[in-house]
């Protein structure tokens, strides 16, 4: 860390931020608890120099409330720095990249998992006298598991967070079944429910290690209820369910969960669902006009961890949980806070999964990047810094190699 204009080794038992008073013997910083009555130095008494990497390949340096422009180098998807080390990710599907103390880069990708028994078609056929006309829905021949990274198929062994994704998919499927139980008719003698889809994907977040992460997940469950006279299945299990055409009825529910996963738990943040006569066949949805939609702000409040000890307080404005027919973009208040629980600013327009990083530059001032936009924050407010291109930093951290960075030598 930088203290009194010199780089010192931090080995104390307290977290230290720019602007803190620290105790040192001139070589090591031992934390910010008073020991021995010695005088304290001010950590980073001058504003830190923070490398900024832009979408057009430009290397910039933020210092003293000014963004200086350096060399324009190769384009990358994301950049991360730690001490004097810099790493880039060139994968288009990268969600986050981190850098260990040993200089090893770790990429977080948009992994996905799905377990499906989807509808593949329907039929209407007259079997003649004695049987009559039948209407049926065809399903995949058995349950299939599929894995992917963004829009690409992948092998199961390539999915690092598979257990987490399977659990998120299970939660979404269970939510869809619960909603269908509320919406479907009851008491019919011949009926069948099929769980068509359980799916989960990583849509945002960050990861430093297996014990330090916050991933944002989207889970989707899809179910279908069928009923009718002489309802029966032909072919393999759940292959084609058919009933007398005039009596056949069905109802489909699609349920979506927005979740935050940390080492301690998976928390459901928000839910939405669609219920009605919706038949999704090979990516095409057939539906009537009587479709019910619901949006539920589930969680009252939660602290979402961010990189480098920062966190985001998510708090519902209305204490009573309600369901509505449309999403309220102002249902939650999002407050960015320091590792010491100091309020930095409120964030308008934040959505769970947005890339959000911060760094303290001097006492009472922070540099914040939200969705690729840079802001100077202090006294509860924020001011946008014009960059001309998207900020592609995965972290905001000071650097020791300002010259090399500005020349594009990293």
Coordinates of C-alpha atoms in Angstrom, one line a residue, residues 35-254:
X35 CA -0.1 0.7 19.3
X36 CA 2.8 2.1 21.3
X37 CA 1.8 5.8 21.0
X38 CA 3.7 6.4 17.8
X39 CA 2.7 9.0 15.3
X40 CA 0.5 7.8 12.4
X41 CA 1.0 8.4 8.7
X42 CA -1.8 9.1 6.4
X43 CA -2.3 6.4 3.8
X44 CA -2.3 7.7 0.3
X45 CA -2.3 11.3 1.3
X46 CA -2.4 12.3 -2.4
X47 CA -5.1 11.0 -4.7
X48 CA -4.4 7.5 -6.1
X49 CA -3.7 6.9 -9.7
X50 CA -6.1 4.4 -11.2
X51 CA -5.7 2.8 -14.6
X52 CA -8.9 2.9 -16.8
X53 CA -9.3 0.7 -19.9
X54 CA -11.8 1.8 -22.5
X55 CA -13.7 -0.2 -25.1
X56 CA -11.8 1.4 -28.0
X57 CA -8.5 0.1 -26.5
X58 CA -7.4 3.4 -25.0
X59 CA -5.3 3.3 -21.8
X60 CA -6.3 6.1 -19.4
X61 CA -5.3 7.2 -15.9
X62 CA -7.6 8.7 -13.3
X63 CA -5.8 11.0 -11.0
X64 CA -6.7 14.3 -9.2
X65 CA -10.3 14.3 -10.5
X66 CA -8.8 14.2 -14.1
X67 CA -8.9 11.4 -16.6
X68 CA -5.7 11.5 -18.7
X69 CA -5.6 9.7 -22.0
X70 CA -2.7 7.5 -23.0
X71 CA -1.9 5.1 -25.8
X72 CA -4.5 3.2 -27.8
X73 CA -3.7 -0.5 -27.8
X74 CA -5.5 -3.7 -28.7
X75 CA -9.1 -4.1 -27.8
X76 CA -10.1 -6.6 -25.1
X77 CA -13.3 -7.7 -23.4
X78 CA -12.2 -6.8 -19.8
X79 CA -9.2 -5.6 -17.9
X80 CA -8.1 -6.2 -14.3
X81 CA -5.1 -5.0 -12.3
X82 CA -3.6 -5.8 -8.9
X83 CA -0.4 -4.0 -7.7
X84 CA 1.9 -3.8 -10.7
X85 CA 0.2 -6.7 -12.6
X86 CA -2.4 -6.3 -15.4
X87 CA -4.4 -9.0 -17.1
X88 CA -7.0 -8.9 -19.9
X89 CA -9.7 -11.2 -21.1
X90 CA -10.5 -11.6 -24.7
X91 CA -13.6 -13.8 -24.4
X92 CA -16.8 -12.3 -25.6
X93 CA -18.8 -14.3 -23.1
X94 CA -16.7 -13.2 -20.1
X95 CA -18.7 -11.9 -17.1
X96 CA -15.8 -11.1 -14.9
X97 CA -12.0 -11.5 -14.6
X98 CA -10.0 -11.4 -11.4
X99 CA -6.3 -11.5 -10.6
X100 CA -4.9 -13.4 -7.6
X101 CA -2.0 -12.3 -5.4
X102 CA 0.2 -14.7 -7.3
X103 CA -0.7 -13.0 -10.6
X104 CA -3.1 -15.7 -11.9
X105 CA -6.1 -14.5 -13.9
X106 CA -9.5 -16.2 -13.4
X107 CA -12.4 -15.7 -15.8
X108 CA -16.0 -16.0 -14.9
X109 CA -18.1 -16.9 -17.9
X110 CA -21.8 -16.8 -18.7
X111 CA -22.4 -20.5 -18.0
X112 CA -25.9 -22.1 -18.4
X113 CA -27.6 -25.4 -17.6
X114 CA -31.0 -26.7 -18.7
X115 CA -33.0 -29.8 -18.0
X116 CA -35.9 -30.1 -20.4
X117 CA -38.7 -32.2 -21.7
X118 CA -40.2 -29.6 -24.0
X119 CA -43.1 -29.7 -26.4
X120 CA -42.2 -30.5 -29.9
X121 CA -45.6 -30.5 -31.6
X122 CA -49.3 -31.0 -31.4
X123 CA -51.8 -33.0 -33.5
X124 CA -55.5 -33.0 -34.2
X125 CA -56.8 -36.3 -35.7
X126 CA -60.1 -38.0 -36.4
X127 CA -59.8 -41.7 -35.7
X128 CA -63.3 -42.5 -37.0
X129 CA -66.2 -44.2 -35.4
X130 CA -65.6 -45.6 -31.9
X131 CA -62.7 -43.4 -31.0
X132 CA -63.5 -40.0 -32.5
X133 CA -61.3 -36.9 -32.8
X134 CA -58.3 -36.5 -30.6
X135 CA -56.1 -33.6 -29.7
X136 CA -52.6 -34.2 -28.4
X137 CA -49.4 -32.6 -27.4
X138 CA -46.0 -34.2 -28.2
X139 CA -43.0 -33.9 -25.9
X140 CA -39.3 -34.7 -26.2
X141 CA -38.7 -38.4 -25.9
X142 CA -37.4 -38.3 -22.4
X143 CA -35.6 -35.7 -20.2
X144 CA -32.5 -34.1 -21.6
X145 CA -29.7 -32.1 -19.8
X146 CA -27.9 -29.5 -21.8
X147 CA -25.0 -27.2 -21.0
X148 CA -23.7 -24.0 -22.5
X149 CA -21.7 -20.8 -22.3
X150 CA -23.9 -17.9 -23.5
X151 CA -25.3 -19.1 -26.9
X152 CA -22.8 -22.0 -27.3
X153 CA -23.2 -25.6 -26.3
X154 CA -20.6 -26.9 -24.0
X155 CA -19.6 -30.2 -22.3
X156 CA -20.7 -30.8 -18.7
X157 CA -17.0 -30.8 -17.5
X158 CA -16.6 -27.3 -18.9
X159 CA -19.2 -25.8 -16.6
X160 CA -17.4 -24.7 -13.5
X161 CA -20.5 -23.7 -11.5
X162 CA -22.7 -26.7 -12.5
X163 CA -23.9 -27.6 -8.9
X164 CA -24.9 -24.0 -8.3
X165 CA -26.7 -23.8 -11.7
X166 CA -28.5 -27.1 -11.1
X167 CA -29.8 -25.8 -7.8
X168 CA -30.9 -22.5 -9.3
X169 CA -32.8 -24.5 -12.1
X170 CA -34.4 -26.7 -9.4
X171 CA -35.7 -23.6 -7.6
X172 CA -37.2 -22.2 -10.8
X173 CA -38.9 -25.5 -11.6
X174 CA -40.3 -25.7 -8.2
X175 CA -41.7 -22.2 -8.4
X176 CA -43.3 -22.9 -11.7
X177 CA -45.0 -26.0 -10.3
X178 CA -46.3 -24.0 -7.3
X179 CA -47.8 -21.3 -9.6
X180 CA -49.4 -23.9 -11.8
X181 CA -51.0 -25.5 -8.8
X182 CA -52.7 -22.1 -8.1
X183 CA -53.8 -21.4 -11.6
X184 CA -54.8 -24.9 -12.9
X185 CA -58.4 -26.2 -12.5
X186 CA -58.8 -28.7 -9.7
X187 CA -60.9 -31.8 -9.3
X188 CA -60.8 -33.1 -12.9
X189 CA -60.6 -36.9 -13.0
X190 CA -58.2 -37.1 -15.9
X191 CA -55.3 -34.7 -15.8
X192 CA -51.5 -34.5 -16.2
X193 CA -48.8 -32.0 -15.3
X194 CA -45.4 -32.1 -17.1
X195 CA -42.4 -30.1 -15.9
X196 CA -41.0 -29.0 -19.3
X197 CA -38.0 -26.9 -18.4
X198 CA -35.7 -26.1 -15.5
X199 CA -33.0 -23.7 -16.6
X200 CA -30.4 -21.4 -14.9
X201 CA -27.7 -19.2 -16.2
X202 CA -25.1 -16.7 -14.9
X203 CA -26.0 -13.2 -16.1
X204 CA -23.6 -11.1 -14.0
X205 CA -21.5 -10.9 -10.9
X206 CA -17.9 -11.3 -9.9
X207 CA -15.6 -13.9 -8.4
X208 CA -12.2 -13.6 -6.6
X209 CA -12.0 -17.2 -5.4
X210 CA -14.2 -20.2 -4.5
X211 CA -14.9 -18.5 -1.1
X212 CA -15.3 -14.9 -2.3
X213 CA -18.0 -14.2 -5.0
X214 CA -21.4 -12.9 -5.8
X215 CA -23.1 -14.3 -8.9
X216 CA -26.3 -13.2 -10.3
X217 CA -28.5 -16.0 -11.7
X218 CA -31.6 -16.1 -13.9
X219 CA -33.6 -19.3 -13.4
X220 CA -36.6 -20.3 -15.6
X221 CA -39.1 -23.0 -15.0
X222 CA -41.9 -24.0 -17.5
X223 CA -44.8 -26.4 -16.8
X224 CA -47.9 -27.5 -18.6
X225 CA -51.2 -28.8 -17.3
X226 CA -53.5 -31.0 -19.5
X227 CA -56.9 -32.4 -18.9
X228 CA -59.7 -34.0 -21.0
X229 CA -61.9 -37.0 -21.4
X230 CA -59.9 -40.2 -22.0
X231 CA -56.6 -38.4 -21.5
X232 CA -53.8 -40.9 -22.1
X233 CA -50.2 -41.2 -23.2
X234 CA -48.9 -43.0 -26.3
X235 CA -45.3 -43.9 -27.0
X236 CA -42.5 -43.4 -24.6
X237 CA -43.0 -41.8 -21.2
X238 CA -44.5 -38.3 -21.7
X239 CA -44.2 -38.6 -25.5
X240 CA -47.8 -37.7 -26.6
X241 CA -50.6 -36.9 -24.3
X242 CA -54.0 -36.8 -26.0
X243 CA -57.7 -36.6 -25.1
X244 CA -61.1 -36.2 -26.8
X245 CA -60.6 -33.1 -28.9
X246 CA -63.7 -31.1 -27.6
X247 CA -62.8 -31.7 -24.0
X248 CA -59.0 -31.2 -24.2
X249 CA -57.7 -28.2 -22.2
X250 CA -54.3 -27.1 -21.2
X251 CA -52.6 -24.3 -19.2
X252 CA -48.9 -23.4 -19.2
X253 CA -46.9 -21.5 -16.6
X254 CA -43.5 -19.9 -17.2

